[in-house]
mmCIF file of C-alpha atoms in Angstrom:
data_model
loop_
_atom_site.group_PDB
_atom_site.id
_atom_site.type_symbol
_atom_site.label_atom_id
_atom_site.label_comp_id
_atom_site.label_asym_id
_atom_site.label_seq_id
_atom_site.Cartn_x
_atom_site.Cartn_y
_atom_site.Cartn_z
ATOM 1 C CA MET X 1 6.418 25.224 72.389
ATOM 2 C CA SER X 2 7.369 25.415 68.666
ATOM 3 C CA THR X 3 9.138 21.937 67.350
ATOM 4 C CA PRO X 4 12.381 22.188 65.885
ATOM 5 C CA SER X 5 12.650 21.142 62.336
ATOM 6 C CA ARG X 6 15.018 21.709 59.501
ATOM 7 C CA LYS X 7 14.743 24.997 57.377
ATOM 8 C CA VAL X 8 16.162 26.752 54.462
ATOM 9 C CA VAL X 9 15.965 30.531 54.803
ATOM 10 C CA ILE X 10 16.179 32.767 51.390
ATOM 11 C CA THR X 11 16.067 36.267 52.107
ATOM 12 C CA ALA X 12 17.333 37.339 48.733
ATOM 13 C CA LEU X 13 18.814 35.927 46.019
ATOM 14 C CA GLY X 14 21.851 37.524 44.624
ATOM 15 C CA ASP X 15 23.214 38.850 48.068
ATOM 16 C CA VAL X 16 24.986 35.944 50.007
ATOM 17 C CA SER X 17 25.109 38.062 52.987
ATOM 18 C CA ASN X 18 21.292 37.575 52.672
ATOM 19 C CA LEU X 19 21.070 34.512 52.167
ATOM 20 C CA SER X 20 21.078 31.629 54.473
ATOM 21 C CA ILE X 21 20.603 27.976 55.539
ATOM 22 C CA VAL X 22 19.193 27.195 58.723
ATOM 23 C CA LYS X 23 19.386 23.973 60.464
ATOM 24 C CA THR X 24 17.343 23.884 63.075
ATOM 25 C CA THR X 25 14.675 26.499 64.229
ATOM 26 C CA ILE X 26 13.068 26.363 67.561
ATOM 27 C CA SER X 27 10.865 29.530 67.285
ATOM 28 C CA ASP X 28 9.637 31.250 64.402
ATOM 29 C CA PRO X 29 11.679 34.299 63.127
ATOM 30 C CA SER X 30 10.680 37.590 64.255
ATOM 31 C CA LYS X 31 10.495 39.342 61.280
ATOM 32 C CA ASP X 32 8.024 38.842 58.843
ATOM 33 C CA HIS X 33 10.766 39.439 55.724
ATOM 34 C CA VAL X 34 12.566 36.457 56.919
ATOM 35 C CA GLN X 35 9.453 34.584 57.932
ATOM 36 C CA LYS X 36 7.963 34.556 54.491
ATOM 37 C CA TYR X 37 10.855 33.470 52.918
ATOM 38 C CA LEU X 38 11.494 30.652 55.263
ATOM 39 C CA ILE X 39 10.886 27.207 53.462
ATOM 40 C CA PRO X 40 10.892 23.283 55.089
ATOM 41 C CA VAL X 41 12.628 20.748 53.751
ATOM 42 C CA PRO X 42 11.449 17.833 54.116
ATOM 43 C CA GLU X 43 13.187 14.591 55.651
ATOM 44 C CA GLY X 44 15.047 12.235 53.345
ATOM 45 C CA THR X 45 15.504 15.098 51.162
ATOM 46 C CA ASP X 46 18.960 14.951 49.827
ATOM 47 C CA LEU X 47 20.521 18.560 51.112
ATOM 48 C CA GLN X 48 23.250 19.453 48.564
ATOM 49 C CA GLN X 49 20.579 18.422 45.861
ATOM 50 C CA ALA X 50 17.979 20.435 47.377
ATOM 51 C CA THR X 51 20.363 23.507 47.871
ATOM 52 C CA ALA X 52 20.716 23.193 43.980
ATOM 53 C CA LEU X 53 16.900 23.089 43.356
ATOM 54 C CA ILE X 54 16.515 26.591 44.935
ATOM 55 C CA ALA X 55 16.924 28.761 42.200
ATOM 56 C CA ASP X 56 18.973 26.219 39.082
ATOM 57 C CA TRP X 57 16.086 23.532 38.996
ATOM 58 C CA SER X 58 13.194 26.403 40.287
ATOM 59 C CA THR X 59 14.592 28.294 36.959
ATOM 60 C CA ALA X 60 13.949 25.452 34.877
ATOM 61 C CA TYR X 61 10.222 24.662 36.555
ATOM 62 C CA GLY X 62 9.202 27.925 35.536
ATOM 63 C CA LEU X 63 10.559 28.214 31.826
ATOM 64 C CA ALA X 64 9.526 24.105 31.538
ATOM 65 C CA ILE X 65 6.608 23.970 33.235
ATOM 66 C CA ASN X 66 4.867 27.340 34.473
ATOM 67 C CA THR X 67 5.613 29.077 31.475
ATOM 68 C CA ALA X 68 6.655 27.422 28.017
ATOM 69 C CA LYS X 69 3.787 24.507 28.765
ATOM 70 C CA VAL X 70 6.211 21.653 27.491
ATOM 71 C CA SER X 71 3.601 18.378 26.462
ATOM 72 C CA SER X 72 4.501 15.457 24.895
ATOM 73 C CA GLY X 73 5.344 14.883 21.087
ATOM 74 C CA GLN X 74 6.904 18.538 21.194
ATOM 75 C CA LYS X 75 10.458 19.577 19.405
ATOM 76 C CA VAL X 76 12.090 21.886 22.387
ATOM 77 C CA PHE X 77 15.910 22.856 22.041
ATOM 78 C CA VAL X 78 17.973 24.227 24.990
ATOM 79 C CA HIS X 79 20.828 26.100 24.515
ATOM 80 C CA GLY X 80 23.481 25.112 27.670
ATOM 81 C CA VAL X 81 21.891 21.838 27.472
ATOM 82 C CA SER X 82 24.881 20.471 30.032
ATOM 83 C CA GLY X 83 24.714 23.288 32.384
ATOM 84 C CA ALA X 84 23.141 23.383 35.825
ATOM 85 C CA VAL X 85 19.759 25.371 34.386
ATOM 86 C CA GLY X 86 19.667 23.750 31.200
ATOM 87 C CA TYR X 87 20.270 20.472 32.058
ATOM 88 C CA ALA X 88 17.260 20.837 34.358
ATOM 89 C CA THR X 89 15.086 22.187 31.817
ATOM 90 C CA MET X 90 16.064 19.061 29.379
ATOM 91 C CA ILE X 91 14.807 16.816 32.470
ATOM 92 C CA LEU X 92 11.699 18.174 33.145
ATOM 93 C CA CYS X 93 10.903 18.715 29.462
ATOM 94 C CA GLN X 94 11.910 14.679 29.272
ATOM 95 C CA ARG X 95 9.728 14.068 31.726
ATOM 96 C CA GLN X 96 6.942 15.709 29.604
ATOM 97 C CA GLY X 97 7.600 13.344 26.894
ATOM 98 C CA ALA X 98 9.260 16.153 24.354
ATOM 99 C CA GLN X 99 12.242 15.056 22.774
ATOM 100 C CA VAL X 100 15.113 17.909 23.279
ATOM 101 C CA TYR X 101 17.790 19.041 21.519
ATOM 102 C CA GLY X 102 20.782 21.644 22.359
ATOM 103 C CA THR X 103 23.951 23.225 22.068
ATOM 104 C CA CYS X 104 26.944 22.209 24.860
ATOM 105 C CA SER X 105 30.403 22.157 25.024
ATOM 106 C CA GLU X 106 32.226 19.336 22.691
ATOM 107 C CA LYS X 107 33.693 17.641 25.871
ATOM 108 C CA ASN X 108 29.829 17.303 26.879
ATOM 109 C CA LEU X 109 28.342 16.168 23.804
ATOM 110 C CA ALA X 110 28.316 12.176 24.806
ATOM 111 C CA ALA X 111 27.341 12.926 28.135
ATOM 112 C CA ILE X 112 24.037 14.629 26.534
ATOM 113 C CA ASP X 113 23.635 12.215 23.788
ATOM 114 C CA LYS X 114 23.437 9.128 26.603
ATOM 115 C CA LEU X 115 21.016 10.958 28.485
ATOM 116 C CA GLY X 116 18.249 10.783 25.436
ATOM 117 C CA ALA X 117 18.875 14.507 23.761
ATOM 118 C CA ILE X 118 20.751 15.160 20.461
ATOM 119 C CA PRO X 119 23.682 18.040 20.889
ATOM 120 C CA PHE X 120 25.202 20.121 19.172
ATOM 121 C CA THR X 121 28.096 22.410 19.314
ATOM 122 C CA TYR X 122 27.241 25.673 19.659
ATOM 123 C CA THR X 123 29.835 27.328 16.978
ATOM 124 C CA ASN X 124 29.341 25.430 14.576
ATOM 125 C CA LYS X 125 26.088 25.910 13.590
ATOM 126 C CA ASP X 126 24.796 22.811 12.241
ATOM 127 C CA TRP X 127 22.175 23.083 15.050
ATOM 128 C CA MET X 128 20.415 25.939 12.984
ATOM 129 C CA GLN X 129 19.768 23.858 9.704
ATOM 130 C CA THR X 130 18.982 20.241 11.912
ATOM 131 C CA MET X 131 16.089 22.726 13.092
ATOM 132 C CA ARG X 132 14.630 23.805 10.084
ATOM 133 C CA SER X 133 14.976 20.328 8.405
ATOM 134 C CA LEU X 134 12.697 19.367 10.855
ATOM 135 C CA GLY X 135 10.181 21.901 10.448
ATOM 136 C CA GLY X 136 11.632 23.591 13.503
ATOM 137 C CA ALA X 137 11.494 23.676 17.116
ATOM 138 C CA ASP X 138 8.585 24.199 19.243
ATOM 139 C CA VAL X 139 9.968 25.909 22.364
ATOM 140 C CA VAL X 140 13.443 27.589 22.401
ATOM 141 C CA PHE X 141 14.935 27.928 25.878
ATOM 142 C CA ASP X 142 18.135 30.557 25.177
ATOM 143 C CA PRO X 143 20.373 31.974 28.243
ATOM 144 C CA LEU X 144 22.647 33.832 25.726
ATOM 145 C CA GLY X 145 21.217 36.494 24.322
ATOM 146 C CA PHE X 146 22.057 39.097 21.523
ATOM 147 C CA GLU X 147 22.739 37.549 18.098
ATOM 148 C CA SER X 148 22.204 34.144 19.699
ATOM 149 C CA TRP X 149 18.143 34.940 20.047
ATOM 150 C CA ASP X 150 18.372 36.073 16.294
ATOM 151 C CA GLU X 151 19.393 32.325 15.442
ATOM 152 C CA SER X 152 16.915 30.909 17.951
ATOM 153 C CA TYR X 153 14.076 33.031 16.527
ATOM 154 C CA ALA X 154 14.877 31.689 13.267
ATOM 155 C CA ILE X 155 14.800 27.893 14.323
ATOM 156 C CA LEU X 156 11.040 28.138 15.734
ATOM 157 C CA SER X 157 8.692 26.476 14.105
ATOM 158 C CA PRO X 158 5.850 28.327 12.548
ATOM 159 C CA SER X 159 3.983 28.616 15.811
ATOM 160 C CA GLY X 160 6.918 28.209 18.366
ATOM 161 C CA TYR X 161 7.664 29.658 21.259
ATOM 162 C CA LEU X 162 11.310 31.683 22.440
ATOM 163 C CA LEU X 163 12.186 32.067 25.752
ATOM 164 C CA GLY X 164 15.267 34.338 26.604
ATOM 165 C CA TYR X 165 16.428 34.512 30.275
ATOM 166 C CA GLY X 166 19.742 35.614 29.900
ATOM 167 C CA GLY X 167 22.214 37.599 28.511
ATOM 168 C CA ASN X 168 25.743 35.148 28.583
ATOM 169 C CA LEU X 169 26.886 35.304 25.031
ATOM 170 C CA ALA X 170 30.064 36.699 26.498
ATOM 171 C CA THR X 171 30.717 33.902 28.854
ATOM 172 C CA LEU X 172 30.909 31.706 25.704
ATOM 173 C CA THR X 173 32.668 33.816 22.829
ATOM 174 C CA GLY X 174 35.285 35.698 24.818
ATOM 175 C CA GLN X 175 33.534 39.140 23.842
ATOM 176 C CA ALA X 176 33.480 42.315 26.076
ATOM 177 C CA GLU X 177 30.393 42.459 28.423
ATOM 178 C CA ARG X 178 27.575 44.354 27.103
ATOM 179 C CA SER X 179 24.236 45.288 27.988
ATOM 180 C CA VAL X 180 21.303 43.076 27.514
ATOM 181 C CA LEU X 181 18.898 45.950 27.425
ATOM 182 C CA TRP X 182 18.114 46.447 23.815
ATOM 183 C CA PRO X 183 18.272 43.028 22.879
ATOM 184 C CA THR X 184 15.590 42.169 25.292
ATOM 185 C CA ILE X 185 13.327 44.961 23.862
ATOM 186 C CA LYS X 186 14.349 43.693 20.410
ATOM 187 C CA LEU X 187 13.516 39.820 21.971
ATOM 188 C CA LEU X 188 10.104 41.278 22.472
ATOM 189 C CA ALA X 189 9.633 43.392 19.592
ATOM 190 C CA LYS X 190 9.525 40.397 17.450
ATOM 191 C CA ASN X 191 5.685 39.497 19.272
ATOM 192 C CA LEU X 192 4.433 42.477 16.749
ATOM 193 C CA TYR X 193 5.085 40.323 13.705
ATOM 194 C CA PHE X 194 1.974 38.336 14.910
ATOM 195 C CA CYS X 195 3.109 35.753 12.634
ATOM 196 C CA GLY X 196 2.312 33.035 15.041
ATOM 197 C CA LYS X 197 5.348 32.218 16.646
ATOM 198 C CA LYS X 198 6.226 34.421 19.962
ATOM 199 C CA THR X 199 8.537 35.299 22.575
ATOM 200 C CA THR X 200 9.495 36.417 26.251
ATOM 201 C CA PHE X 201 12.149 36.971 28.417
ATOM 202 C CA PHE X 202 12.201 35.004 31.609
ATOM 203 C CA TYR X 203 13.246 35.385 35.339
ATOM 204 C CA ILE X 204 11.858 34.332 38.951
ATOM 205 C CA THR X 205 12.479 35.615 41.885
ATOM 206 C CA ARG X 206 11.684 34.584 45.722
ATOM 207 C CA ASP X 207 8.617 36.673 45.115
ATOM 208 C CA SER X 208 7.242 34.901 42.012
ATOM 209 C CA LYS X 209 3.730 33.055 43.082
ATOM 210 C CA SER X 210 4.473 29.614 42.238
ATOM 211 C CA PHE X 211 8.033 29.724 43.526
ATOM 212 C CA ARG X 212 7.148 28.532 47.002
ATOM 213 C CA SER X 213 5.041 25.734 45.401
ATOM 214 C CA ASP X 214 7.367 24.904 43.079
ATOM 215 C CA LEU X 215 10.084 24.285 45.151
ATOM 216 C CA MET X 216 8.276 22.027 47.575
ATOM 217 C CA LYS X 217 6.871 19.906 44.318
ATOM 218 C CA MET X 218 10.535 19.384 43.572
ATOM 219 C CA PHE X 219 11.650 18.849 46.912
ATOM 220 C CA GLU X 220 9.183 15.733 47.199
ATOM 221 C CA MET X 221 10.376 14.534 43.752
ATOM 222 C CA GLN X 222 14.055 14.296 44.456
ATOM 223 C CA ARG X 223 13.041 12.710 47.934
ATOM 224 C CA LYS X 224 10.871 10.268 45.947
ATOM 225 C CA GLY X 225 13.732 9.519 43.773
ATOM 226 C CA GLU X 226 11.897 11.310 40.452
ATOM 227 C CA ILE X 227 14.487 13.431 39.683
ATOM 228 C CA THR X 228 18.642 13.063 40.831
ATOM 229 C CA VAL X 229 20.093 16.955 40.461
ATOM 230 C CA PRO X 230 23.790 16.381 39.873
ATOM 231 C CA ILE X 231 26.644 18.230 41.708
ATOM 232 C CA LYS X 232 29.611 18.986 39.459
ATOM 233 C CA VAL X 233 31.689 20.140 42.305
ATOM 234 C CA VAL X 234 31.930 21.410 45.577
ATOM 235 C CA PHE X 235 34.055 24.114 46.281
ATOM 236 C CA ASP X 236 35.775 25.427 49.783
ATOM 237 C CA MET X 237 34.576 29.580 50.397
ATOM 238 C CA GLU X 238 38.416 29.899 50.031
ATOM 239 C CA ASP X 239 37.992 28.554 46.289
ATOM 240 C CA ILE X 240 35.293 31.132 45.448
ATOM 241 C CA LYS X 241 37.507 32.595 42.742
ATOM 242 C CA THR X 242 38.347 29.643 41.295
ATOM 243 C CA ALA X 243 34.746 28.406 41.298
ATOM 244 C CA HIS X 244 33.388 31.888 39.340
ATOM 245 C CA GLU X 245 36.726 31.172 36.772
ATOM 246 C CA SER X 246 35.761 27.446 36.074
ATOM 247 C CA TRP X 247 31.967 28.360 36.123
ATOM 248 C CA SER X 248 32.008 27.733 32.424
ATOM 249 C CA LYS X 249 34.877 25.590 31.813
ATOM 250 C CA ALA X 250 34.889 22.422 33.743
ATOM 251 C CA SER X 251 33.578 19.555 32.083
ATOM 252 C CA GLY X 252 30.480 17.338 33.620
ATOM 253 C CA LEU X 253 27.227 18.065 34.303
ATOM 254 C CA GLY X 254 25.002 19.570 37.534
ATOM 255 C CA SER X 255 25.790 22.286 39.631
ATOM 256 C CA PHE X 256 28.673 24.072 41.425
ATOM 257 C CA LEU X 257 28.281 24.540 44.996
ATOM 258 C CA VAL X 258 30.351 26.488 47.599
ATOM 259 C CA LYS X 259 30.768 25.503 51.117
ATOM 260 C CA THR X 260 30.469 28.710 53.354
ATOM 261 C CA THR X 261 33.166 29.099 56.362
ATOM 262 C CA GLY X 262 31.764 29.914 59.979
ATOM 263 C CA PRO X 263 30.986 27.599 62.693
ATOM 264 C CA TRP X 264 28.754 25.484 60.264
ATOM 265 C CA ALA X 265 32.085 24.868 57.888
ATOM 266 C CA GLY X 266 31.864 21.223 57.140
ATOM 267 C CA ASP X 267 28.260 20.702 57.346
ATOM 268 C CA PRO X 268 27.196 19.351 54.273
ATOM 269 C CA LEU X 269 23.485 21.259 54.768
ATOM 270 C CA PHE X 270 25.343 24.615 54.517
ATOM 271 C CA ARG X 271 26.263 24.871 50.787
ATOM 272 C CA LEU X 272 25.498 27.344 48.301
ATOM 273 C CA ALA X 273 26.180 27.582 44.597
ATOM 274 C CA PRO X 274 27.429 30.835 42.784
ATOM 275 C CA ASN X 275 26.729 31.236 38.978
ATOM 276 C CA ARG X 276 28.152 33.574 36.111
ATOM 277 C CA ALA X 277 26.098 36.304 37.485
ATOM 278 C CA GLY X 278 27.390 36.276 41.092
ATOM 279 C CA THR X 279 23.624 35.123 41.959
ATOM 280 C CA TRP X 280 23.850 32.623 44.819
ATOM 281 C CA ASN X 281 21.121 29.235 44.976
#
C-alpha cells in the first residue's frame, strides 16, 4: 500500500499548464515523465520558501556552487544582487566565504549593505573603477547580457570567470528587446583569447544532472534554518499582470509568488512565481 506524502511535481518549467504542486499523493503517477519529476518536500519545510527554491535558488546554486565553485577569499560580483536569483547567489557565495559586490537599484542599496555585501548602482559605473582598483573580480555573475557582458569582462581579474545567464538589460534600460543569440556567441568567443580569463553561458533545466539533488540539499538547508528565502509579495492569479509589470520595479528583496486559482486557491502550499521571461518558479 502506498503511503500518502506531500509532493512537488515539476513537469515543464516555463509552461504553467504543466507545472503543479500536489499536496497529497496516494499512489505513484502512471506516466513515467511525471514520476521522473516527482520531488518530495521534507516535513518542516516552509512551503512558500520551497517554491522559490525550485528555480530562483536552484539557478543560484548551479551558478555559484556547481559551476563557478566559489571559494573562501574570492571577490565575487553579482549584477542584480537584490533580485531573487541575485540575492540567492549572494547568500550562497557568502556561505562559501567570498566577499560579494554587486549592482542593484538605489532603493535597495541599504538593504544589501546591511547583509554584508558592497552594493553599487548599475548606471553610474563606479563599480567598474572600484573593481579594477581591487585587482578585478574573481567571479562575475551577469544576467543582463549584451553590452553588460563586455563591461563585466572588463572587471575580471587576470584569471577571472564571467558567467552570463540571461539577457535582461532591456528591463533595466527600457530599450527594445533584442535577440541574445549573437551576444552569447560573442561571450563564449572570448575564451579564444587564451588570456587566463574564461566565460560561459549558464542555464538550468529540470533534466540537469544535479537538479534534484541540489534542490533536496536546499530543502534541508531551509528546514534547518541555514538559509532563509525572502518572499517579496504574494499575488492572486487575478493580479498576474500587475506581478509582471512590477517585477523590476518593486522595492525589497526576494521572490514574487502567485497564488493559483482553482479548488486549491487559498492553500499556501500552492504557490507559483513568475520571472521576467514568463517562466514559472
